[in-house]
PDB file as gemmi writes it, atoms N, CA and C in Angstrom:
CRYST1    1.000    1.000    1.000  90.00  90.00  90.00 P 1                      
ATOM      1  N   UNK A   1     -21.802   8.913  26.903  1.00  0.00           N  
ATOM      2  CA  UNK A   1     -22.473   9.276  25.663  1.00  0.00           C  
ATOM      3  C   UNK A   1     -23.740  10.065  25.929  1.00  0.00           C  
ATOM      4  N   UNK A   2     -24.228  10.558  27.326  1.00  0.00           N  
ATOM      5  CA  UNK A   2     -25.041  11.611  27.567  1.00  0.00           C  
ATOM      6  C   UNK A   2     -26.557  10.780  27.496  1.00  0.00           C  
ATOM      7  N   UNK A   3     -26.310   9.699  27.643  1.00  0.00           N  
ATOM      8  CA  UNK A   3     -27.520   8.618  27.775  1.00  0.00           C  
ATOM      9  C   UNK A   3     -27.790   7.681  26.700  1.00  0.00           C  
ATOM     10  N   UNK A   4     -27.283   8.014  25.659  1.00  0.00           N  
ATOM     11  CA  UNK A   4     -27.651   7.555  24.600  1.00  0.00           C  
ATOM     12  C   UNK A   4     -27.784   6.028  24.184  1.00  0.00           C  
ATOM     13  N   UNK A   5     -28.069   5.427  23.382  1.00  0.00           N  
ATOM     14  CA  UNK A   5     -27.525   3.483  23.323  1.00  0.00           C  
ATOM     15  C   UNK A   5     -27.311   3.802  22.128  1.00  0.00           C  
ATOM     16  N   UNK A   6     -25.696   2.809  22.240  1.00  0.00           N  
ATOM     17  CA  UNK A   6     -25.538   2.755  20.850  1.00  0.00           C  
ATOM     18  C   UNK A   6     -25.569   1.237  20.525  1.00  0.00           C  
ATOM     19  N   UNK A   7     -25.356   1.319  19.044  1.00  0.00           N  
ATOM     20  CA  UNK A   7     -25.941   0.009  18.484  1.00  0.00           C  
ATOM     21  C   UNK A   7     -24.541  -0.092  17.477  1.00  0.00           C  
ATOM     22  N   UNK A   8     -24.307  -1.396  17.771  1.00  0.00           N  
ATOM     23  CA  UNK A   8     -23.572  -1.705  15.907  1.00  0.00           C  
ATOM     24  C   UNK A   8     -23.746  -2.202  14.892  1.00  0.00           C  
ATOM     25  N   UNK A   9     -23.130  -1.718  14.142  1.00  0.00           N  
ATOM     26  CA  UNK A   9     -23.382  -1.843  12.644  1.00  0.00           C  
ATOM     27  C   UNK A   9     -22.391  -2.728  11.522  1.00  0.00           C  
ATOM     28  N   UNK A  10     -22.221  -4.240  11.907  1.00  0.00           N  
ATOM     29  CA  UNK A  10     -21.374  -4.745  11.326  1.00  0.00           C  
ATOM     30  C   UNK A  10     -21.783  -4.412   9.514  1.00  0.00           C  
ATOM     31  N   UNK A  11     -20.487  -4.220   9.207  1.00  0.00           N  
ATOM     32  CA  UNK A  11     -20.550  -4.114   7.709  1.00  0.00           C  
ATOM     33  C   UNK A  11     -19.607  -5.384   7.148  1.00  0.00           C  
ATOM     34  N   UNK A  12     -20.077  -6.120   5.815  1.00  0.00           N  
ATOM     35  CA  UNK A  12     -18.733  -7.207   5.536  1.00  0.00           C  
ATOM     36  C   UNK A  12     -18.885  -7.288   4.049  1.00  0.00           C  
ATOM     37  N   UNK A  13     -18.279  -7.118   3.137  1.00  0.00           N  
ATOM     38  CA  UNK A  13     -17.993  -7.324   2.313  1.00  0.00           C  
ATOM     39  C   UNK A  13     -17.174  -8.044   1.613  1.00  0.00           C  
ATOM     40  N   UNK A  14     -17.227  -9.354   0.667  1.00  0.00           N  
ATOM     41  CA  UNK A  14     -16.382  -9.697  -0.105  1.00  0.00           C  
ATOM     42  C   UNK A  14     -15.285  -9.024  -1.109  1.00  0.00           C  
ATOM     43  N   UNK A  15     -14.591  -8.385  -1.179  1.00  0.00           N  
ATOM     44  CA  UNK A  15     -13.681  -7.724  -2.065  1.00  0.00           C  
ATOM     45  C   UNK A  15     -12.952  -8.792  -3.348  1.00  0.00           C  
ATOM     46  N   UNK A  16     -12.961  -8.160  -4.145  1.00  0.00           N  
ATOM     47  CA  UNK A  16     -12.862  -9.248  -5.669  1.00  0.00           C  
ATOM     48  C   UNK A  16     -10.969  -8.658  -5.929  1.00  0.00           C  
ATOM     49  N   UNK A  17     -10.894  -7.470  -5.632  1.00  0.00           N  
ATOM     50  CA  UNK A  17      -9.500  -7.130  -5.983  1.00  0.00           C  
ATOM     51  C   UNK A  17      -9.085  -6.080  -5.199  1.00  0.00           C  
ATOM     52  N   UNK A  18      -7.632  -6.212  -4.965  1.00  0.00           N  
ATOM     53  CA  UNK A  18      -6.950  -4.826  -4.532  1.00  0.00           C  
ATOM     54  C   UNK A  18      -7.375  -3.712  -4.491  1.00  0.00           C  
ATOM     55  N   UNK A  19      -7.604  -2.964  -3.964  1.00  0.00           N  
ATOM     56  CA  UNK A  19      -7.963  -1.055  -4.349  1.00  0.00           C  
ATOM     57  C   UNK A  19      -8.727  -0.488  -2.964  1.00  0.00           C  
ATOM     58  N   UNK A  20      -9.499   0.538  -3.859  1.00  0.00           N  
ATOM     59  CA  UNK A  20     -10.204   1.224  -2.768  1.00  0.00           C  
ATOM     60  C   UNK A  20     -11.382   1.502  -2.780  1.00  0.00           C  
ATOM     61  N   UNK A  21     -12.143   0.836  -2.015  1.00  0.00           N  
ATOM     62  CA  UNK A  21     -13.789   0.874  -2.254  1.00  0.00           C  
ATOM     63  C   UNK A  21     -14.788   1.722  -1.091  1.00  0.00           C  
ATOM     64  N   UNK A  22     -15.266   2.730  -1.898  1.00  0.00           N  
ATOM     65  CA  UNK A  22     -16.090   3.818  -1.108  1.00  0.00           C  
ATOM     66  C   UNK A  22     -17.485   3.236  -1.134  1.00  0.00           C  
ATOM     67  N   UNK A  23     -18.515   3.757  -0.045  1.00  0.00           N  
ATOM     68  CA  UNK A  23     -19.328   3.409   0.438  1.00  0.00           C  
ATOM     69  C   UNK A  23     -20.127   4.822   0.849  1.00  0.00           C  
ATOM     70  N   UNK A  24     -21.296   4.849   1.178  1.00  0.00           N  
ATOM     71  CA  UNK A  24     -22.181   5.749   1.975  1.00  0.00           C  
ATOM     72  C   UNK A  24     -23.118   5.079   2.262  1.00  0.00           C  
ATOM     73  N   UNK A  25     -23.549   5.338   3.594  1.00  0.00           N  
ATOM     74  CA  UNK A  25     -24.623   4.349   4.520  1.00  0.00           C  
ATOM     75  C   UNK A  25     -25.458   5.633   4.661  1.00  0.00           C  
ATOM     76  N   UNK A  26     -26.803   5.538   4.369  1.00  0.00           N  
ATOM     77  CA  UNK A  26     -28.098   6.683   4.510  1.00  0.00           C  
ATOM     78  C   UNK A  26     -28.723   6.096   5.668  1.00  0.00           C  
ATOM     79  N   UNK A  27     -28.952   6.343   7.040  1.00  0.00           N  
ATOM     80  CA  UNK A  27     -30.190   6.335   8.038  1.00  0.00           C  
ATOM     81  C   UNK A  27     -30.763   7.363   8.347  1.00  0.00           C  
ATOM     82  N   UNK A  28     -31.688   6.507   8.070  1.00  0.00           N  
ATOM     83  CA  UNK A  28     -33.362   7.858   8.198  1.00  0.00           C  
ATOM     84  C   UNK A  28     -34.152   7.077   9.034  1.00  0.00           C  
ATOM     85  N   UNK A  29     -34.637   8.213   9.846  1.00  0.00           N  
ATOM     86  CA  UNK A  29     -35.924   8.211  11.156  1.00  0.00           C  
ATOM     87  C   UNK A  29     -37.457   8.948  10.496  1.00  0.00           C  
ATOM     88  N   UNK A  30     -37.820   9.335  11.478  1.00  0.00           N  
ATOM     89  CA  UNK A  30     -39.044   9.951  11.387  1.00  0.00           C  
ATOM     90  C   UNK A  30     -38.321  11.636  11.874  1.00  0.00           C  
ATOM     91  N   UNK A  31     -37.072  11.486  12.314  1.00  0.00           N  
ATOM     92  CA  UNK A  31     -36.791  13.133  12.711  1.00  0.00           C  
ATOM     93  C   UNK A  31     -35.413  13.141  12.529  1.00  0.00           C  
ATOM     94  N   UNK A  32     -34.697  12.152  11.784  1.00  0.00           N  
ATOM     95  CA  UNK A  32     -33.162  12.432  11.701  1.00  0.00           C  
ATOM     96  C   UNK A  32     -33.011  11.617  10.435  1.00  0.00           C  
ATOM     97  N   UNK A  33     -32.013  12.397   9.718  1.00  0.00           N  
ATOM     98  CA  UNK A  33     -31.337  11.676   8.731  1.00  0.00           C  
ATOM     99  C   UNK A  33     -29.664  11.771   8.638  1.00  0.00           C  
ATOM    100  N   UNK A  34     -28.979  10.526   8.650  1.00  0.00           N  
ATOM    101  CA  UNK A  34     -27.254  10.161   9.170  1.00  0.00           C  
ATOM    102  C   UNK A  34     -26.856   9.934   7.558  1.00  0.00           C  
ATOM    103  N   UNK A  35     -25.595  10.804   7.277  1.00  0.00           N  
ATOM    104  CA  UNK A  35     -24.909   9.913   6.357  1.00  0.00           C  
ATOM    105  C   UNK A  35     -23.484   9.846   6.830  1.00  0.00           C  
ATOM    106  N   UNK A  36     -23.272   8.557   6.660  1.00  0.00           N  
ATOM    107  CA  UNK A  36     -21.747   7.952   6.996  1.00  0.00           C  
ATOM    108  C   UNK A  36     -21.328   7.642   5.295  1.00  0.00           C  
ATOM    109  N   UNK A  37     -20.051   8.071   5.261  1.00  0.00           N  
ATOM    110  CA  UNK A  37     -19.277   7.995   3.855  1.00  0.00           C  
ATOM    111  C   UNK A  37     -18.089   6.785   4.709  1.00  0.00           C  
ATOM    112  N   UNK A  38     -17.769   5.858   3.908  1.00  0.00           N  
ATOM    113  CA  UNK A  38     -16.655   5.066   4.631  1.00  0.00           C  
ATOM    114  C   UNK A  38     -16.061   4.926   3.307  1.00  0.00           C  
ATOM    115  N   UNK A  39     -14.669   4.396   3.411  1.00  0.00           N  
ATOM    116  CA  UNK A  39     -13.614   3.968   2.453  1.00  0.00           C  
ATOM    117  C   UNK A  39     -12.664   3.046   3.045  1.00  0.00           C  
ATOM    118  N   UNK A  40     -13.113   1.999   2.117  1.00  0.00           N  
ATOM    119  CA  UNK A  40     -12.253   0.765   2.784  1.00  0.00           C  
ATOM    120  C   UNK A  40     -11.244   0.481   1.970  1.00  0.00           C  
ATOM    121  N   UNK A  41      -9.572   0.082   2.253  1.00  0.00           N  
ATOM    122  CA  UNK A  41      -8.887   0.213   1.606  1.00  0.00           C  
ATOM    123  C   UNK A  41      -8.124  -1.458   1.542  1.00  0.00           C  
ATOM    124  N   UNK A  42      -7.887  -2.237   0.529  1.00  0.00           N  
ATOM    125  CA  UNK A  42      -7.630  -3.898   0.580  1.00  0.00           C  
ATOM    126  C   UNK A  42      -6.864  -4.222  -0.031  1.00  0.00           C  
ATOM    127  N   UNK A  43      -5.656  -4.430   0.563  1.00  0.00           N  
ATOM    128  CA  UNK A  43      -4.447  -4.952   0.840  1.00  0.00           C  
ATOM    129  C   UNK A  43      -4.191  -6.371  -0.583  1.00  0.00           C  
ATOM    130  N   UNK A  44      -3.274  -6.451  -0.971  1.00  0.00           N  
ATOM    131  CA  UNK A  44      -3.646  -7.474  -2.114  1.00  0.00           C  
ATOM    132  C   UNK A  44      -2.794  -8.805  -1.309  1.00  0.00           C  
ATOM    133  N   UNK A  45      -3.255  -9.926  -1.204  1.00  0.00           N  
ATOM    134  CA  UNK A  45      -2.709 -11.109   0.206  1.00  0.00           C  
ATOM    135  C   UNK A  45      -1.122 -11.065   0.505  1.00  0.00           C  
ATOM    136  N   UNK A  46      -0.533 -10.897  -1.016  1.00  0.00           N  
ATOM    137  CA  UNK A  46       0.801 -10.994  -0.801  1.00  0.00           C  
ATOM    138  C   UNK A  46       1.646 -10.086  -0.753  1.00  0.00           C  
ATOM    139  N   UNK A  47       2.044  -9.390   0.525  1.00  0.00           N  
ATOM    140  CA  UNK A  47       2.800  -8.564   0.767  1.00  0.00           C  
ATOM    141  C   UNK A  47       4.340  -8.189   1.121  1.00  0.00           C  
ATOM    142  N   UNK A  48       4.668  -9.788   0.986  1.00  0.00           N  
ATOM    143  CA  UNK A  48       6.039 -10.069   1.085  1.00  0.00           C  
ATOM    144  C   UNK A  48       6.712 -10.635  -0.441  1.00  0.00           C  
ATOM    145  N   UNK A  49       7.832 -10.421  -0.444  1.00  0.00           N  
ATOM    146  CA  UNK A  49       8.168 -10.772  -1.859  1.00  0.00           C  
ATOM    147  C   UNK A  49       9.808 -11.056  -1.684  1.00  0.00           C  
ATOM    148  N   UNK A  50      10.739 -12.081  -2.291  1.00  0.00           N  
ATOM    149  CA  UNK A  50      11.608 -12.574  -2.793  1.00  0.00           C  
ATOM    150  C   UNK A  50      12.366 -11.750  -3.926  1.00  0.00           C  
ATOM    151  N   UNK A  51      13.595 -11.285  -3.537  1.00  0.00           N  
ATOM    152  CA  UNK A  51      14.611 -10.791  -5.050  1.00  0.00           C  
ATOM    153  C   UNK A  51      15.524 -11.889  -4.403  1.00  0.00           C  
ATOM    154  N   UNK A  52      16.202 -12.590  -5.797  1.00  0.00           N  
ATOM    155  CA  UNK A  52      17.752 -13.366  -6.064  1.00  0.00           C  
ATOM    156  C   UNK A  52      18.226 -12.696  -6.631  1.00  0.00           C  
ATOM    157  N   UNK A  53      19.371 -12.509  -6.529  1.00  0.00           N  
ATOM    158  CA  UNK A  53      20.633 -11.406  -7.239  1.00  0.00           C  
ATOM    159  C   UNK A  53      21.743 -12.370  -7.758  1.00  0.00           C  
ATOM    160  N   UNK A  54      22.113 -12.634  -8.714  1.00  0.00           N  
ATOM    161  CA  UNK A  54      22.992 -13.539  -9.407  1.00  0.00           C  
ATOM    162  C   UNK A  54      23.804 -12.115 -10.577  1.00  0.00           C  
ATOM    163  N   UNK A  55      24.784 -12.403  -9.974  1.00  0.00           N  
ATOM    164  CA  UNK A  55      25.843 -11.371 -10.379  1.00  0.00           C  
ATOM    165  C   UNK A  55      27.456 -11.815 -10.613  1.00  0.00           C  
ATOM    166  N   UNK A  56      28.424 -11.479 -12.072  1.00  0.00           N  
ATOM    167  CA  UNK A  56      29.761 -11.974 -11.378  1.00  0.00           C  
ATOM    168  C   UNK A  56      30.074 -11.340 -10.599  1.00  0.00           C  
ATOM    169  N   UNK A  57      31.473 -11.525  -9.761  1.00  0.00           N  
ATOM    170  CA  UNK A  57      31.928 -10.743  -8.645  1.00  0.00           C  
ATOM    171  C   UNK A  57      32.153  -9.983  -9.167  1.00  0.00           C  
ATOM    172  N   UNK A  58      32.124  -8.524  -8.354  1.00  0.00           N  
ATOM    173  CA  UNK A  58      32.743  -7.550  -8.706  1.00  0.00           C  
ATOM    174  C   UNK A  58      31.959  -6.009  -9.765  1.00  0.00           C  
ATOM    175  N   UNK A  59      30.813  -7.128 -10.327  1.00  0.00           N  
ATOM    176  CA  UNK A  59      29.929  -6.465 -11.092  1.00  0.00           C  
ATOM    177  C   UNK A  59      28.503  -5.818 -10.381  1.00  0.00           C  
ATOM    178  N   UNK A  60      28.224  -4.662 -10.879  1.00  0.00           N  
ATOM    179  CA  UNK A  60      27.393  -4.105 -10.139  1.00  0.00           C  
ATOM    180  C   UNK A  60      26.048  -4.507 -10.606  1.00  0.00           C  
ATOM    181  N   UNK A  61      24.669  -4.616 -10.643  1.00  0.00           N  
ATOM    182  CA  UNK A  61      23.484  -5.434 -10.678  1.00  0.00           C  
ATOM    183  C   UNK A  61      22.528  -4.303 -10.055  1.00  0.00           C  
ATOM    184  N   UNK A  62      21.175  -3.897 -11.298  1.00  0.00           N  
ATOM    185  CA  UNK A  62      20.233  -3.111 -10.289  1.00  0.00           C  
ATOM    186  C   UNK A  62      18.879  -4.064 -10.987  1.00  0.00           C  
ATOM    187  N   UNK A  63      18.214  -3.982  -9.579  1.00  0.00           N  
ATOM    188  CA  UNK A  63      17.040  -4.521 -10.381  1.00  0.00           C  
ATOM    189  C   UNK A  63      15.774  -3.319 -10.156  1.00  0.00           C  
ATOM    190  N   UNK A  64      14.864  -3.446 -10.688  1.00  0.00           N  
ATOM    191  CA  UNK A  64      13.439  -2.507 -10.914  1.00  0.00           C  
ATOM    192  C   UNK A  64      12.243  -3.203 -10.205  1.00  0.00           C  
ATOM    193  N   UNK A  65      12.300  -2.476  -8.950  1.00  0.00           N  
ATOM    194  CA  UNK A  65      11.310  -3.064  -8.251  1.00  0.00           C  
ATOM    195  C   UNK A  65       9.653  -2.302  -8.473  1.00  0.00           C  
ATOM    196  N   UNK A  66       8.676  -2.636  -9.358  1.00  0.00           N  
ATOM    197  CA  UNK A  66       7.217  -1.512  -9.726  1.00  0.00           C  
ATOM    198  C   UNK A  66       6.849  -1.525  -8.336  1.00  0.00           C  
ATOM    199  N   UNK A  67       6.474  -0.297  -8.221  1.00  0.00           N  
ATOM    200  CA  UNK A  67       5.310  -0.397  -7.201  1.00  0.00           C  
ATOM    201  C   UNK A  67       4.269   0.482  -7.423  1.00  0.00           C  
ATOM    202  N   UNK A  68       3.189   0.084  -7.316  1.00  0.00           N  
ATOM    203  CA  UNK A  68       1.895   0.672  -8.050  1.00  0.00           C  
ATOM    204  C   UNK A  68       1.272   1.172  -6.876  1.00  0.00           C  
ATOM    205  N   UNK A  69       0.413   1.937  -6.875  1.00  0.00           N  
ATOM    206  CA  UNK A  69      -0.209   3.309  -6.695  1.00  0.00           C  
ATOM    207  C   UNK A  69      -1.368   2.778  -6.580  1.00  0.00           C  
ATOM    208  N   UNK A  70      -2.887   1.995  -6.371  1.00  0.00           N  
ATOM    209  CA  UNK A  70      -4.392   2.003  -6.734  1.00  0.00           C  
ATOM    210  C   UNK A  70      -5.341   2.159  -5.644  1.00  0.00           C  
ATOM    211  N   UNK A  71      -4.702   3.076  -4.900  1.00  0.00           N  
ATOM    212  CA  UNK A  71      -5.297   3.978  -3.979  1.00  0.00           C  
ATOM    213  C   UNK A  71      -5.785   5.621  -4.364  1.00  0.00           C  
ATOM    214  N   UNK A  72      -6.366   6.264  -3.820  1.00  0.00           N  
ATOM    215  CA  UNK A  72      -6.861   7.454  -3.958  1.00  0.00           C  
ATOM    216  C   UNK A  72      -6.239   8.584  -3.037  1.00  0.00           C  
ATOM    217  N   UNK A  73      -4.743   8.193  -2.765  1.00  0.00           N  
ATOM    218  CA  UNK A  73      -3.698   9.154  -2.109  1.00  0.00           C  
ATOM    219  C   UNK A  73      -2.910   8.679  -2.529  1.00  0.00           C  
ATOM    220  N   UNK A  74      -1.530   9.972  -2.418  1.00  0.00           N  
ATOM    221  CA  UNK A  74      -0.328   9.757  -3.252  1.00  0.00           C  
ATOM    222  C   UNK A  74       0.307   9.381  -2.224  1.00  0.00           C  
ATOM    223  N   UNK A  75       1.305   8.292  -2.093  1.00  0.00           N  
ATOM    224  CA  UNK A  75       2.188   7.397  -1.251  1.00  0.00           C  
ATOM    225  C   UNK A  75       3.663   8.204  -1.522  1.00  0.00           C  
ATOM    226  N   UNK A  76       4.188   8.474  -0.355  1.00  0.00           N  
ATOM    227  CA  UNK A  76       5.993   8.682   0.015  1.00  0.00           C  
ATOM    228  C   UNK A  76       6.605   7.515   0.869  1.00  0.00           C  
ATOM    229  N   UNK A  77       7.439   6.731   0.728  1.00  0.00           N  
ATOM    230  CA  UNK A  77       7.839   5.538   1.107  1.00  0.00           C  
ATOM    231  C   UNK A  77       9.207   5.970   1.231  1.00  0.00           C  
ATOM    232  N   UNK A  78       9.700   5.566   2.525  1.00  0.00           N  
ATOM    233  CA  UNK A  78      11.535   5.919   2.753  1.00  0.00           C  
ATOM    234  C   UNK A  78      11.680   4.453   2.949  1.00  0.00           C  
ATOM    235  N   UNK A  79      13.074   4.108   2.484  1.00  0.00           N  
ATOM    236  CA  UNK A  79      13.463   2.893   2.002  1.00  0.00           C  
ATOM    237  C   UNK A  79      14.571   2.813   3.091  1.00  0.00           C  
ATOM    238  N   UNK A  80      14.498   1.617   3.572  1.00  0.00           N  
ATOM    239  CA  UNK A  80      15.560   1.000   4.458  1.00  0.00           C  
ATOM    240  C   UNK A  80      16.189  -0.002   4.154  1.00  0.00           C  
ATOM    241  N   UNK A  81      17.683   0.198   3.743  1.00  0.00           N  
ATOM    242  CA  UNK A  81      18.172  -1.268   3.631  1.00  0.00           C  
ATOM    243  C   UNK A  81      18.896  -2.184   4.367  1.00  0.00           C  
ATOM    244  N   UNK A  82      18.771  -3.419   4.487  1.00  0.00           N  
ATOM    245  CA  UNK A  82      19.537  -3.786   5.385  1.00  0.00           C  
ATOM    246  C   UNK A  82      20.380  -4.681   4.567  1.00  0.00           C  
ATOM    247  N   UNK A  83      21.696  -5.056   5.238  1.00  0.00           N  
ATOM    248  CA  UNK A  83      22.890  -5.465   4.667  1.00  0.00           C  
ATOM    249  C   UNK A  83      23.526  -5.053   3.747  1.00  0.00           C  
ATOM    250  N   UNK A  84      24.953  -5.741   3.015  1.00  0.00           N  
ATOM    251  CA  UNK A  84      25.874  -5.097   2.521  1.00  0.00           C  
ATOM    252  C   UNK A  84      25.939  -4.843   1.757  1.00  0.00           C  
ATOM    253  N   UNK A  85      26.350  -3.997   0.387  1.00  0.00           N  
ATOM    254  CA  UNK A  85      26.826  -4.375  -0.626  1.00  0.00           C  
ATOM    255  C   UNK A  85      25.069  -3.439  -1.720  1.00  0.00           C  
ATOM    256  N   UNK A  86      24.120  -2.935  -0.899  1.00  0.00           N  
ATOM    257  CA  UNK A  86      22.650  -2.516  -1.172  1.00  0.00           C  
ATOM    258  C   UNK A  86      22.314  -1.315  -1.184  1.00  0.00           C  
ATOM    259  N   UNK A  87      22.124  -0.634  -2.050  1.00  0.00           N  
ATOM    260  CA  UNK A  87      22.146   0.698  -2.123  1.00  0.00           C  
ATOM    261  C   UNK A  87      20.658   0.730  -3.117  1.00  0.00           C  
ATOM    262  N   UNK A  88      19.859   2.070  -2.777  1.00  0.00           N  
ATOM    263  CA  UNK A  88      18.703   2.338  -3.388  1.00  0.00           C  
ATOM    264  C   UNK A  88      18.470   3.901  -2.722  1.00  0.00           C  
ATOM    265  N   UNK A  89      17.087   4.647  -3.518  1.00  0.00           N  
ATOM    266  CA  UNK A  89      17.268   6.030  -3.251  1.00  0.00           C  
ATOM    267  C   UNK A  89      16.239   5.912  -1.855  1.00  0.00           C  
ATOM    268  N   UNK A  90      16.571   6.809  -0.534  1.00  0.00           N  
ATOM    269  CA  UNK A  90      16.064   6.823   0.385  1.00  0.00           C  
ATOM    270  C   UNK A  90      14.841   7.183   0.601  1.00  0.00           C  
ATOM    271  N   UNK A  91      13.879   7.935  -0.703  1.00  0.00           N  
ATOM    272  CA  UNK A  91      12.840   8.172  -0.622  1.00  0.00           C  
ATOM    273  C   UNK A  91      12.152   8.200  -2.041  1.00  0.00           C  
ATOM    274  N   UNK A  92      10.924   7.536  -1.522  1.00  0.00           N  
ATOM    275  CA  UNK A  92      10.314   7.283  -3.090  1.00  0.00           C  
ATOM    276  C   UNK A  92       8.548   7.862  -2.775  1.00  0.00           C  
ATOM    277  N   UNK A  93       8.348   8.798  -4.126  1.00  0.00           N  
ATOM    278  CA  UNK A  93       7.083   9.020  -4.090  1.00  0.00           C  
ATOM    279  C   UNK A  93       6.201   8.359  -5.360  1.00  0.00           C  
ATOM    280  N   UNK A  94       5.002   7.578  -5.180  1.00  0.00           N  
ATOM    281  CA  UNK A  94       3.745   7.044  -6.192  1.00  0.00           C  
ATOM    282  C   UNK A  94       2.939   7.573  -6.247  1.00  0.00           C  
ATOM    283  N   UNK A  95       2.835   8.286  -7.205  1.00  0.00           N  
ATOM    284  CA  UNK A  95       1.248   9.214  -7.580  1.00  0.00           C  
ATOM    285  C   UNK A  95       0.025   7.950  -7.290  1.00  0.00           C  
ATOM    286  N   UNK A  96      -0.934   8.825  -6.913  1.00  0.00           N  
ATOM    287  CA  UNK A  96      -2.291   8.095  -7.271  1.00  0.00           C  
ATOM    288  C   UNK A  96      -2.216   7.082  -8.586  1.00  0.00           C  
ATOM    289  N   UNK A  97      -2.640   6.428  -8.840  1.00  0.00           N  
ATOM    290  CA  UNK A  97      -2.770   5.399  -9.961  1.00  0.00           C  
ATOM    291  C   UNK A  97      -1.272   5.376 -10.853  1.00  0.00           C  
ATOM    292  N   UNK A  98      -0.555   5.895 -10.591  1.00  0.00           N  
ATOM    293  CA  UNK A  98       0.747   5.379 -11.191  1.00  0.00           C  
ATOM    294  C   UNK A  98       1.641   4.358 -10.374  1.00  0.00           C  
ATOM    295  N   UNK A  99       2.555   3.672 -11.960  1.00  0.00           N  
ATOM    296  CA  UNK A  99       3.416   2.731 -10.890  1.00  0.00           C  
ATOM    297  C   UNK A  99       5.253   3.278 -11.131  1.00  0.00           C  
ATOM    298  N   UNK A 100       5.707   3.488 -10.183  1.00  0.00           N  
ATOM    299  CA  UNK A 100       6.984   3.896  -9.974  1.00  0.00           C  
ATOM    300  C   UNK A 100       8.352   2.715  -9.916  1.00  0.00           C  
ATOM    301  N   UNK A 101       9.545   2.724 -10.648  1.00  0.00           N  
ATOM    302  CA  UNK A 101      10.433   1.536 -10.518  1.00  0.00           C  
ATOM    303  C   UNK A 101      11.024   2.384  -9.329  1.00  0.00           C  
ATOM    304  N   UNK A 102      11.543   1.588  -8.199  1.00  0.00           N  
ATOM    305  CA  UNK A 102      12.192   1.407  -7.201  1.00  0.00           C  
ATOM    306  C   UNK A 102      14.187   0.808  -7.801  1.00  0.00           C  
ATOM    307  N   UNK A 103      14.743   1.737  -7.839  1.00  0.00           N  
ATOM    308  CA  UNK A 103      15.873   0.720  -8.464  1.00  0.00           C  
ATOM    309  C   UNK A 103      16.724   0.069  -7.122  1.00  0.00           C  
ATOM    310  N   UNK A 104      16.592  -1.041  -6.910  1.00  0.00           N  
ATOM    311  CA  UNK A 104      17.550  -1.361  -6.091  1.00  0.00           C  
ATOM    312  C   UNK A 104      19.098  -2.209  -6.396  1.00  0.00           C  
ATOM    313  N   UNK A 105      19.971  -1.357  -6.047  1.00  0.00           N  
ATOM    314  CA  UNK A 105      21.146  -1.584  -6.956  1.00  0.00           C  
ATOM    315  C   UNK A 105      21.975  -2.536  -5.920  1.00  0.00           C  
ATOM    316  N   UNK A 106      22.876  -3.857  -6.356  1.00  0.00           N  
ATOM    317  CA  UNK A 106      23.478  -4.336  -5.694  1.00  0.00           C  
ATOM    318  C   UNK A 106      24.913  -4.648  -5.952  1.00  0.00           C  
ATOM    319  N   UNK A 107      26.157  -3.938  -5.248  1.00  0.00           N  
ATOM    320  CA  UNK A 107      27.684  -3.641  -5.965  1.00  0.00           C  
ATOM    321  C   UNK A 107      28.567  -4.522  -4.860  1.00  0.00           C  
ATOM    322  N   UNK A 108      28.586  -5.937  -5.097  1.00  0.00           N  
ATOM    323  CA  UNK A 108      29.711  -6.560  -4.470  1.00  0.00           C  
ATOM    324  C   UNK A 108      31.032  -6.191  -4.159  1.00  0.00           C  
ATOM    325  N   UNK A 109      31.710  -5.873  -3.275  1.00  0.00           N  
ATOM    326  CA  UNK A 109      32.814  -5.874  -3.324  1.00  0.00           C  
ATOM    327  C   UNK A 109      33.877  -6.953  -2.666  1.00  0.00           C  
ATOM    328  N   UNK A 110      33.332  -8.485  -2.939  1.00  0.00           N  
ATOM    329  CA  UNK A 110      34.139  -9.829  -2.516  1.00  0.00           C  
ATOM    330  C   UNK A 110      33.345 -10.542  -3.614  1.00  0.00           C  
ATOM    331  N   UNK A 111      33.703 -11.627  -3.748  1.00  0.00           N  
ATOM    332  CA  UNK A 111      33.486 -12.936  -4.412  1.00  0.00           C  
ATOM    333  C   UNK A 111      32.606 -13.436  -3.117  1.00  0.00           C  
TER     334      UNK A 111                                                      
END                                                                             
């Protein structure tokens, strides 16, 4: 670092909800002034989720999965499915603050 010492700067914040929270940190000297812009982005706890599919045989079943957007970039998500009988579109885009249905369709072909 050409001699320099550096120092850290723990930052911590409580976050109240999901989203995206911007920041700017001002340090000033007697001969320098720093601005750091940060953006912290927070995850909402539950990121795993449960579908049951109750269908007669033979009948096809889609359900509408939302997925919301409350970030400050637009999200492209390619969809992977695993196992049989599961079909959905391979790529999905969420605008900034919009929420998009995901259809995931499920077409038995056994009892």
């Amino acid at each position: 670092l050409g001699g320099y010492d550096t120092v850290d700067f723990p930052i911590k914040f409580p976050p109240r909800f999901a989203g995206c929270y911007h920041c700017q940190i001002v340090l000033k000297s007697y001969c320098d002034i720093r601005v750091y812009k940060i953006e912290c982005v927070v995850n909402a706890d539950q990121a795993d989720a449960q579908l049951e599919f109750l269908t007669p045989a033979y009948q096809t079943l889609t359900q509408e999965i939302p997925i919301s957007n409350i970030s400050s970039e637009d999200w492209r998500f390619e969809a992977i499915l695993e196992g049989q009988c599961f079909h959905g579109p391979p790529v999905i885009n969420v605008p900034v603050g919009e929420t998009v249905q995901y259809p995931l369709t499920f077409k038995p072909v056994a009892e």
